CSV table of C-alpha atoms in Angstrom, one decimal:
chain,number,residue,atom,x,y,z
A,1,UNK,CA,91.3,192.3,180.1
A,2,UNK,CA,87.5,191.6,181.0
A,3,UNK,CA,87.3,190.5,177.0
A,4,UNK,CA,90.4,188.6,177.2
A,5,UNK,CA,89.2,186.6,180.0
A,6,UNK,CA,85.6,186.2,178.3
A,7,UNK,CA,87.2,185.1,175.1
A,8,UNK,CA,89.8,182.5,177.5
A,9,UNK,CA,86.5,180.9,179.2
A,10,UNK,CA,84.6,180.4,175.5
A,11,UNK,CA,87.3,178.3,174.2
A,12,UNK,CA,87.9,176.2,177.1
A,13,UNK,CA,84.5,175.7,176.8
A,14,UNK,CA,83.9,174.7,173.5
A,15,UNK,CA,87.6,172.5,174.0
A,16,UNK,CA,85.3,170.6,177.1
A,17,UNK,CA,82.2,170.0,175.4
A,18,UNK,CA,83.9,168.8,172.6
A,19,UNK,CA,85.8,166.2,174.5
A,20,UNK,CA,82.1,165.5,176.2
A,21,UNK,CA,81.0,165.0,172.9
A,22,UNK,CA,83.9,162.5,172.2
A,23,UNK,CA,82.8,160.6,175.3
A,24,UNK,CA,78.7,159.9,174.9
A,25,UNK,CA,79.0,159.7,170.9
A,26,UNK,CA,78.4,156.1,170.0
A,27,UNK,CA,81.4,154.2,169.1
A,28,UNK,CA,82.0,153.6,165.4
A,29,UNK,CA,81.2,149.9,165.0
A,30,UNK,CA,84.7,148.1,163.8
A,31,UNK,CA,84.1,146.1,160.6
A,32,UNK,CA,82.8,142.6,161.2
A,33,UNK,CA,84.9,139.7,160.5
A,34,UNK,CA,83.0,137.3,158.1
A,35,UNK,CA,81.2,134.7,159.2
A,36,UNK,CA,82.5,131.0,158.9
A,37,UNK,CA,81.3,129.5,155.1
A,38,UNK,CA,79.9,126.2,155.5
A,39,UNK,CA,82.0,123.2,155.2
A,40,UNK,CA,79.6,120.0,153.8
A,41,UNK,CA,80.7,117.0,154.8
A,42,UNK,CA,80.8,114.0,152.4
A,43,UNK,CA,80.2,113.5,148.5
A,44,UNK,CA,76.6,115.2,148.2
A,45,UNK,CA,77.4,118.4,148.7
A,46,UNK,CA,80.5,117.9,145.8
A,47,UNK,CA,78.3,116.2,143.5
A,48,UNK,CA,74.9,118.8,143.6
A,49,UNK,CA,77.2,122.0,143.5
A,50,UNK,CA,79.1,121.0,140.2
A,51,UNK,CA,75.9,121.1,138.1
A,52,UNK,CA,74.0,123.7,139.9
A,53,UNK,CA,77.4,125.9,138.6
A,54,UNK,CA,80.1,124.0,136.6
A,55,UNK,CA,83.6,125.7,136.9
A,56,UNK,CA,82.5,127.9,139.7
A,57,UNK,CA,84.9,128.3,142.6
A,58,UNK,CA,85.2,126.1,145.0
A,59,UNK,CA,83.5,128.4,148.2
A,60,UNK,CA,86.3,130.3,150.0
A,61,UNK,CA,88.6,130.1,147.3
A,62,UNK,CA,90.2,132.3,144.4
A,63,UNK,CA,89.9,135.0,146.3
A,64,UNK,CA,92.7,137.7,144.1
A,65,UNK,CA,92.7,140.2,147.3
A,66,UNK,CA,93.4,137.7,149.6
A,67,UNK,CA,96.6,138.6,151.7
A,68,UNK,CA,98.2,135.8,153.9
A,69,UNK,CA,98.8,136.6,157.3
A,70,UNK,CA,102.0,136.3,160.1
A,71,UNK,CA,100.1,133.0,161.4
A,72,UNK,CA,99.9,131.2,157.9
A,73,UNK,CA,102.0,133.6,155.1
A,74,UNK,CA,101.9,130.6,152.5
A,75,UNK,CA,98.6,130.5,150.2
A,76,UNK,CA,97.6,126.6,149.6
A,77,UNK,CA,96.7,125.9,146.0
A,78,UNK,CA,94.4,122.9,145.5
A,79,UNK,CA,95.0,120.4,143.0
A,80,UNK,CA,92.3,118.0,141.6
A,81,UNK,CA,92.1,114.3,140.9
A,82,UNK,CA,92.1,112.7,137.2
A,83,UNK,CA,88.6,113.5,135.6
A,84,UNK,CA,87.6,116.1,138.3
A,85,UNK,CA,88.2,119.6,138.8
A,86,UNK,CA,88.2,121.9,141.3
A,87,UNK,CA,84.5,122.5,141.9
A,88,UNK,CA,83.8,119.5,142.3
A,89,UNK,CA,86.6,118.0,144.4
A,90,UNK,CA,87.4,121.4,147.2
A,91,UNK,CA,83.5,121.7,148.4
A,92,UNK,CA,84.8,120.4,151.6
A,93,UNK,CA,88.5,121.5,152.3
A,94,UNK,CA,88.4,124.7,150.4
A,95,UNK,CA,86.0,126.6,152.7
A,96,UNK,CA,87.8,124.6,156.0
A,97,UNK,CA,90.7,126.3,155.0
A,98,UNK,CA,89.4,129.6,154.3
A,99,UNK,CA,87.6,129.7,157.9
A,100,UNK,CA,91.3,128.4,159.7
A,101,UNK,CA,93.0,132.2,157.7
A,102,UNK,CA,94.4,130.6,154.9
A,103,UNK,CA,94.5,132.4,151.4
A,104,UNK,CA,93.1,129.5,148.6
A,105,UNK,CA,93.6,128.7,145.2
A,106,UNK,CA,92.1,126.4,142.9
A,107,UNK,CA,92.4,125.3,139.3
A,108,UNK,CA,91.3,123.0,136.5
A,109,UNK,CA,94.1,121.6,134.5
A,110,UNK,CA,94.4,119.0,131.8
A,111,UNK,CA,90.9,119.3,129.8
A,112,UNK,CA,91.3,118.5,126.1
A,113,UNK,CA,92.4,121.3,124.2
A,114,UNK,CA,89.0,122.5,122.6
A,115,UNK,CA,86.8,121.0,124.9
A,116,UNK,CA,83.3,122.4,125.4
A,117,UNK,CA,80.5,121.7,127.7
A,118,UNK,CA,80.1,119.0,129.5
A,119,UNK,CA,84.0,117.8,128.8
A,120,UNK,CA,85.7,120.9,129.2
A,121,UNK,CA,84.8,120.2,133.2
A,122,UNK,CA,86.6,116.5,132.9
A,123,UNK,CA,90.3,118.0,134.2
A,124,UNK,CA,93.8,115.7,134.4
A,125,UNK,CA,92.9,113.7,131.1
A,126,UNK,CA,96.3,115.5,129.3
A,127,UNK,CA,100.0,114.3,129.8
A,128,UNK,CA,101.1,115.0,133.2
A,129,UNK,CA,104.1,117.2,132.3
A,130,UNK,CA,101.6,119.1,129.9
A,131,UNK,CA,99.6,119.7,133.0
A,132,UNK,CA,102.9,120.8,135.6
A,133,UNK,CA,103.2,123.4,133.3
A,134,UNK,CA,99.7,124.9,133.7
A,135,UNK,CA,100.3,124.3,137.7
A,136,UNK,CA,103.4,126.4,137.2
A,137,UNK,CA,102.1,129.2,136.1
A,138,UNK,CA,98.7,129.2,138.3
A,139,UNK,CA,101.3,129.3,140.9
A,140,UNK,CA,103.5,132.3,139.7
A,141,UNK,CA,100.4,133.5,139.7
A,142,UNK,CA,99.3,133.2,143.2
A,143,UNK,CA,102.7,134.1,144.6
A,144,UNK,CA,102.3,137.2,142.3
A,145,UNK,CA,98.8,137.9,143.9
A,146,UNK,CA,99.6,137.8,147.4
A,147,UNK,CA,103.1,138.7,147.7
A,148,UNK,CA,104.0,135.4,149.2
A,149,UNK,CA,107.7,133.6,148.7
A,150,UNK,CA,106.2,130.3,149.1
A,151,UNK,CA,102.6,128.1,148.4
A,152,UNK,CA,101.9,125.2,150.1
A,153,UNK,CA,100.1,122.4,148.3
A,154,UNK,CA,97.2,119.7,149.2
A,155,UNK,CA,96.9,117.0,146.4
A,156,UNK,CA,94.1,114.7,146.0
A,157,UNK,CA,94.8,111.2,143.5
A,158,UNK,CA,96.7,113.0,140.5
A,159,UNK,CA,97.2,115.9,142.1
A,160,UNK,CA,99.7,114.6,144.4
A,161,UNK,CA,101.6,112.8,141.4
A,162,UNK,CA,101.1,115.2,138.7
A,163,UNK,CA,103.4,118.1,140.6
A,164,UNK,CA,105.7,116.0,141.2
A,165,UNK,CA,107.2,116.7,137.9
A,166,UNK,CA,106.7,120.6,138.4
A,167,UNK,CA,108.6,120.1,141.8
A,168,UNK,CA,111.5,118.0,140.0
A,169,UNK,CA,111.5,119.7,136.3
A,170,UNK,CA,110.2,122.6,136.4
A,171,UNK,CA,112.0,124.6,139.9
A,172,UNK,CA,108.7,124.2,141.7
A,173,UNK,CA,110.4,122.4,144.6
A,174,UNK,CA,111.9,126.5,145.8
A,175,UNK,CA,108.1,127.7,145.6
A,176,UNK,CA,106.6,124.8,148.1
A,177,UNK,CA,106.8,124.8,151.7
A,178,UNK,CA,103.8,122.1,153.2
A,179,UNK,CA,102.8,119.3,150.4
A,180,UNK,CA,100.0,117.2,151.5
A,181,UNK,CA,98.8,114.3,149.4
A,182,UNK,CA,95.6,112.8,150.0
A,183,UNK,CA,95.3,109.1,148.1
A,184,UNK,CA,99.2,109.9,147.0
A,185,UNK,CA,100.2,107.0,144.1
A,186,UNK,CA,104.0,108.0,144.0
A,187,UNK,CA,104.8,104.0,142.6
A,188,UNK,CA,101.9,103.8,140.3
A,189,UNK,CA,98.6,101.8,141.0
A,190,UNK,CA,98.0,97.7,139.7
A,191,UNK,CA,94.5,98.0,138.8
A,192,UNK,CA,93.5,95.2,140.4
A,193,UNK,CA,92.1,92.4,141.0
A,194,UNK,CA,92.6,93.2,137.0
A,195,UNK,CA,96.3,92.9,136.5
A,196,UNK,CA,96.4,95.0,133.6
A,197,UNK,CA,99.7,96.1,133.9
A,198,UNK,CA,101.5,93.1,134.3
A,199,UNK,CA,99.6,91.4,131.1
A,200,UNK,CA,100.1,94.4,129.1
A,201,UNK,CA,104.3,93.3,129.8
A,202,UNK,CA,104.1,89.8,130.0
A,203,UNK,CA,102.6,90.5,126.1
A,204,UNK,CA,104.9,92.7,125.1
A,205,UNK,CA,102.4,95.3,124.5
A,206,UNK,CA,102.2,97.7,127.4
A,207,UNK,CA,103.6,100.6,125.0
A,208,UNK,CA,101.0,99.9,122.1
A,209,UNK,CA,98.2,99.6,124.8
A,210,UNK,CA,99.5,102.8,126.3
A,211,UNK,CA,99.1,104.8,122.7
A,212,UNK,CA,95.5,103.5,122.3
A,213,UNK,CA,94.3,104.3,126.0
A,214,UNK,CA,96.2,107.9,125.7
A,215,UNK,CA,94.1,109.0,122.5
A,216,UNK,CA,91.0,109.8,125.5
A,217,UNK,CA,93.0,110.3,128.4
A,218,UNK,CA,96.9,110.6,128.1
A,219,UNK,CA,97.6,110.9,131.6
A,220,UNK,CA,95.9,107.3,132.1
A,221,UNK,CA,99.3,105.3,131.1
A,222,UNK,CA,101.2,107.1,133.9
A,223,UNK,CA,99.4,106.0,136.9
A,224,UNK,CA,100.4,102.4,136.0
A,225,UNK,CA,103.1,101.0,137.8
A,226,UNK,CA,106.3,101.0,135.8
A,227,UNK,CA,105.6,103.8,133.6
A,228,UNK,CA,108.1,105.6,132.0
A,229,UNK,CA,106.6,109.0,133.5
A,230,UNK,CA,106.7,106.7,137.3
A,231,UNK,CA,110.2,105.6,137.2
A,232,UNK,CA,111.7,109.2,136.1
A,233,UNK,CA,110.0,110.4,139.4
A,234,UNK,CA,110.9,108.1,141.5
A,235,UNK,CA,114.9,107.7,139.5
A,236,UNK,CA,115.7,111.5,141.9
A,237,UNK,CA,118.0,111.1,144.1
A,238,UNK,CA,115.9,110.3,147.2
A,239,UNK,CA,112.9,109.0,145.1
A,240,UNK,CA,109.7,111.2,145.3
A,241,UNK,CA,110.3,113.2,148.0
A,242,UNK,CA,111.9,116.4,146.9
A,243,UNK,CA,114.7,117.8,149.5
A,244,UNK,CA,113.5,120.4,151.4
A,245,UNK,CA,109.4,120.1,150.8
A,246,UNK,CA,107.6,118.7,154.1
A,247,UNK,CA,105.3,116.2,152.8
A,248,UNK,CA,102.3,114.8,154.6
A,249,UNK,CA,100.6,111.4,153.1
A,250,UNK,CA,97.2,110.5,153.9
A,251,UNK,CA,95.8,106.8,152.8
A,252,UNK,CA,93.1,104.7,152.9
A,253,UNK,CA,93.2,101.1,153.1
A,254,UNK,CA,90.4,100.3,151.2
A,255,UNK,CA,91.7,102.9,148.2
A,256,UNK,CA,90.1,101.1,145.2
A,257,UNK,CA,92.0,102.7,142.6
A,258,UNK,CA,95.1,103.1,144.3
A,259,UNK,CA,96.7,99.2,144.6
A,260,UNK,CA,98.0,98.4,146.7
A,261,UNK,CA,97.0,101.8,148.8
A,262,UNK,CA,100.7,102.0,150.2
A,263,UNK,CA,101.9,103.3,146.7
A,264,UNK,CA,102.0,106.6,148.4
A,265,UNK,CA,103.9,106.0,151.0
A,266,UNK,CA,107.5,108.0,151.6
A,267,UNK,CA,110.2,106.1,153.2
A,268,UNK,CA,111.8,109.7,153.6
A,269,UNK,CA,113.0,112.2,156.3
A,270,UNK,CA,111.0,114.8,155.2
A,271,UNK,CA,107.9,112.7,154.9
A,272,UNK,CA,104.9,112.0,157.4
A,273,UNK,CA,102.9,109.1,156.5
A,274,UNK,CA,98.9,108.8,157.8
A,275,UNK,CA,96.7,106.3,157.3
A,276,UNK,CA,92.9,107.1,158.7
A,277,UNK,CA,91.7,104.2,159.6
A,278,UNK,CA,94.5,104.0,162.2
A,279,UNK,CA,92.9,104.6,165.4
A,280,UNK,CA,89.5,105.1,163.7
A,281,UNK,CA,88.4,101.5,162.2
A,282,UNK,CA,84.8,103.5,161.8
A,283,UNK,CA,86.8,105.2,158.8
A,284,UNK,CA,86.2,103.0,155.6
A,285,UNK,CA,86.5,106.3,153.4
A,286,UNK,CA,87.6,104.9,149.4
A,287,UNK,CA,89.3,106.9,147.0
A,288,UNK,CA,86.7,109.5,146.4
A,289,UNK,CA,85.2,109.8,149.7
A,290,UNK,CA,88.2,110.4,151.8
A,291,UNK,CA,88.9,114.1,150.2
A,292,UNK,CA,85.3,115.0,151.7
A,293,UNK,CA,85.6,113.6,155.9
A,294,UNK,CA,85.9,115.5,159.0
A,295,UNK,CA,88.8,113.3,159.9
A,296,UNK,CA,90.8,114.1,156.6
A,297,UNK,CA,90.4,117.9,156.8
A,298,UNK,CA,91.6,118.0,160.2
A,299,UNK,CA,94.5,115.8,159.3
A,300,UNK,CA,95.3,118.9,156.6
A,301,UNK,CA,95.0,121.9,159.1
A,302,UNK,CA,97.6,119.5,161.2
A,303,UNK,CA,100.0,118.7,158.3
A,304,UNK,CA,99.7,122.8,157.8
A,305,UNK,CA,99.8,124.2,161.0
A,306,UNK,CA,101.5,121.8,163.2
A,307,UNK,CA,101.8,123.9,166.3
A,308,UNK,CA,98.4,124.3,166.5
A,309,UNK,CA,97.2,120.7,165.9
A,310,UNK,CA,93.9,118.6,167.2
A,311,UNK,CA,92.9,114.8,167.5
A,312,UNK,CA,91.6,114.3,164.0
A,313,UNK,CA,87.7,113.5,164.9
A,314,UNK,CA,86.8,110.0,164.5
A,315,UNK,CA,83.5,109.4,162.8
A,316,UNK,CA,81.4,106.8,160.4
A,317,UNK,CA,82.7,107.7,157.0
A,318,UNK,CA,80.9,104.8,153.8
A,319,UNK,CA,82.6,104.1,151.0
A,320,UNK,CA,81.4,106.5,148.2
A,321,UNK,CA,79.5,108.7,150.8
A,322,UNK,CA,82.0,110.0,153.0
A,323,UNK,CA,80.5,111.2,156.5
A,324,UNK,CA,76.9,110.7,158.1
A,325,UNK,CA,77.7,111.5,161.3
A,326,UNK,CA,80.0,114.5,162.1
A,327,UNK,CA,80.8,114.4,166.0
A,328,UNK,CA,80.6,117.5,167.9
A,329,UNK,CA,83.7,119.1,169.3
C-alpha cells in the first residue's frame, strides 16, 4: 500500500510541475502580420521602377498563394492603359490594395507578337478583342488560383474600354462583381483641339486612315469616337454598362486624351459616376496622373468596399506629377 501511495504522489507530481511548466514557459510568439508595403504617391515612383526592373510585378501583386478573405473574397485584377503595362501603371494602387486585404493581379496585354526589349514592355497596341481574350484567360486564371467565384476589376484609359468586350463577348460579365474605371472612354475620345476624327469622315477616309495608323498600334482606331469596335459596345441593350456589374467611374476634367472627359460617363442604374475635382478644385490630376493620387486610391477602396468607406483626401495633385503633398489622416 505504502508503494502504491509513493507511486500515487510521484505522478501527481510530475502532472503539477508539468502544468507549472506550461505556466512560466515563454509564450510561442504568433506569426507577424506583414508590414504595410509602401504606397508612392504620384508619377516618379511609376516612372524610376519600370527601368530599374521592366515587367516586374507591380509591389503587392501576383501573389499565386494569395487567398481572399470573408471581408473582401473577390481578387481585383488590374488592367493597364494603351502603351503601358502593369509595372509601370499599379506602383501606386497595387500595394494600397494589398495593405486594405485584397488578393491582386496584374498583367501586360497587347505587345506585338514578337516583341523584344524595349517594345515588348509597350502593352494595349493589339486589337482590343485580341487583347479580351488574353484578359480572359489571366482571369480563369486567378479565379483558378484563389478559389474565388468572382474578380473585381480597376481599369485605367484602355483598361476600362478594352474589357468591355470580354464582359459583352466573351461571358466575362458572370466573373465580375466591382468594375472601377479610372479615365473610362466608353464613347470614344475627339482628339482635340485636333478634330481628327471628324476630318477623317468629312473625307471619306476614316477607314483607310484607320488601316495605316493600325499597322503600329491596332487598338489606336478604336478609341475614336464612332468606331466600329465603339458603337458595337455601346449598340448592348443598356449601352456600356453590363447588367448585373457595379461600375464605379472616376474622371478628370482636365483629361487631355479623353475629349470631352465625360466619354466615360454611365447614364445607368448600376453605375456611379465621380469626378475629383468635385469638392477638391486643388485636384488638376490629367490623364496619367490621376491613376497615381491619394484622392483616386481612396475613391477605389470606396467603389470596393463601400461599407467601409472614407472622405477621399483632398490634396495638390499637377498635371503630369500627380501628388506633392499627401495630407495626413
Amino acid at each position: 500500500m505504502a508503494r502504491r501511495r509513493a507511486w500515487m504522489w510521484a505522478a501527481l507530481a510530475v502532472v503539477v510541475l508539468a502544468g507549472m511548466a506550461t505556466l512560466v514557459a515563454p509564450a510561442v510568439a504568433a506569426p507577424a502580420e506583414r508590414p504595410d508595403l509602401p504606397v508612392p504617391y504620384g508619377l516618379s515612383a511609376a516612372l524610376a521602377a519600370e527601368p530599374a526592373d521592366p515587367g516586374a510585378d507591380p509591389p503587392g501583386s501576383d501573389d499565386w498563394s494569395c487567398r481572399p478573405t470573408a471581408e473582401h473574397p473577390d481578387p481585383v485584377v488590374l488592367v493597364h492603359g494603351l502603351s503601358a503595362n502593369k509595372t509601370l501603371n499599379w506602383q501606386t494602387v497595387a500595394p494600397l490594395l494589398a495593405n486594405n486585404g485584397y488578393c491582386v493581379y496584374a498583367l501586360t496585354y497587347g505587345v506585338q507578337p514578337g516583341a523584344v526589349f524595349p517594345q515588348n514592355q509597350v502593352g494595349g497596341v493589339v486589337a482590343m478583342e485580341d487583347s479580351a481574350r488574353e484578359l480572359a484567360a489571366f482571369v480563369d486564371r486567378v479565379l483558378s488560383s484563389t478559389g474565388a467565384q468572382k474578380i473585381d476589376l480597376v481599369g485605367h484609359s484602355e483598361g476600362t474600354v478594352m474589357p468591355q468586350y470580354w464582359l459583352q463577348f466573351l461571358g466575362g460579365a458572370a466573373k465580375t462583381d466591382d468594375y472601377v474605371a479610372v479615365t473610362p472612354l466608353y464613347r470614344g475620345t475627339l482628339l482635340e483641339p485636333l478634330p481628327t476624327a471628324q476630318l477623317a469622315d468629312a473625307l471619306g477616309v476614316r477607314e483607310p486612315a484607320s488601316a495605316v495608323v493600325g499597322i503600329a498600334c491596332a487598338s489606336c482606331p478604336q478609341f475614336i469616337s464612332g468606331s466600329p469596335y465603339l458603337n458595337r459596345m455601346n449598340a448592348q441593350p443598356g449601352g456600356a454598362a453590363v447588367p448585373g456589374v457595379t461600375y464605379t467611374t472616376v474622371m478628370t476634367r482636365y483629361d487631355e486624351l479623353v475629349v470631352p472627359y465625360t466619354s466615360g460617363r454611365l447614364d445607368a442604374p448600376n453605375a456611379t459616376n465621380i469626378v475629383v475635382q468635385d469638392g477638391c478644385p486643388v485636384d488638376l490630376s490629367d490623364h496619367l496622373s490621376i491613376i497615381s493620387t491619394a484622392r483616386t486610391g481612396q475613391m477605389i477602396l470606396n467603389a470596393l468596399d463601400p461599407a467601409h468607406a472614407s472622405p477621399p483626401p483632398c490634396a495638390p495633385s499637377l498635371p503630369a506629377l500627380g501628388n506633392q503633398v499627401i495630407p495626413r489622416r
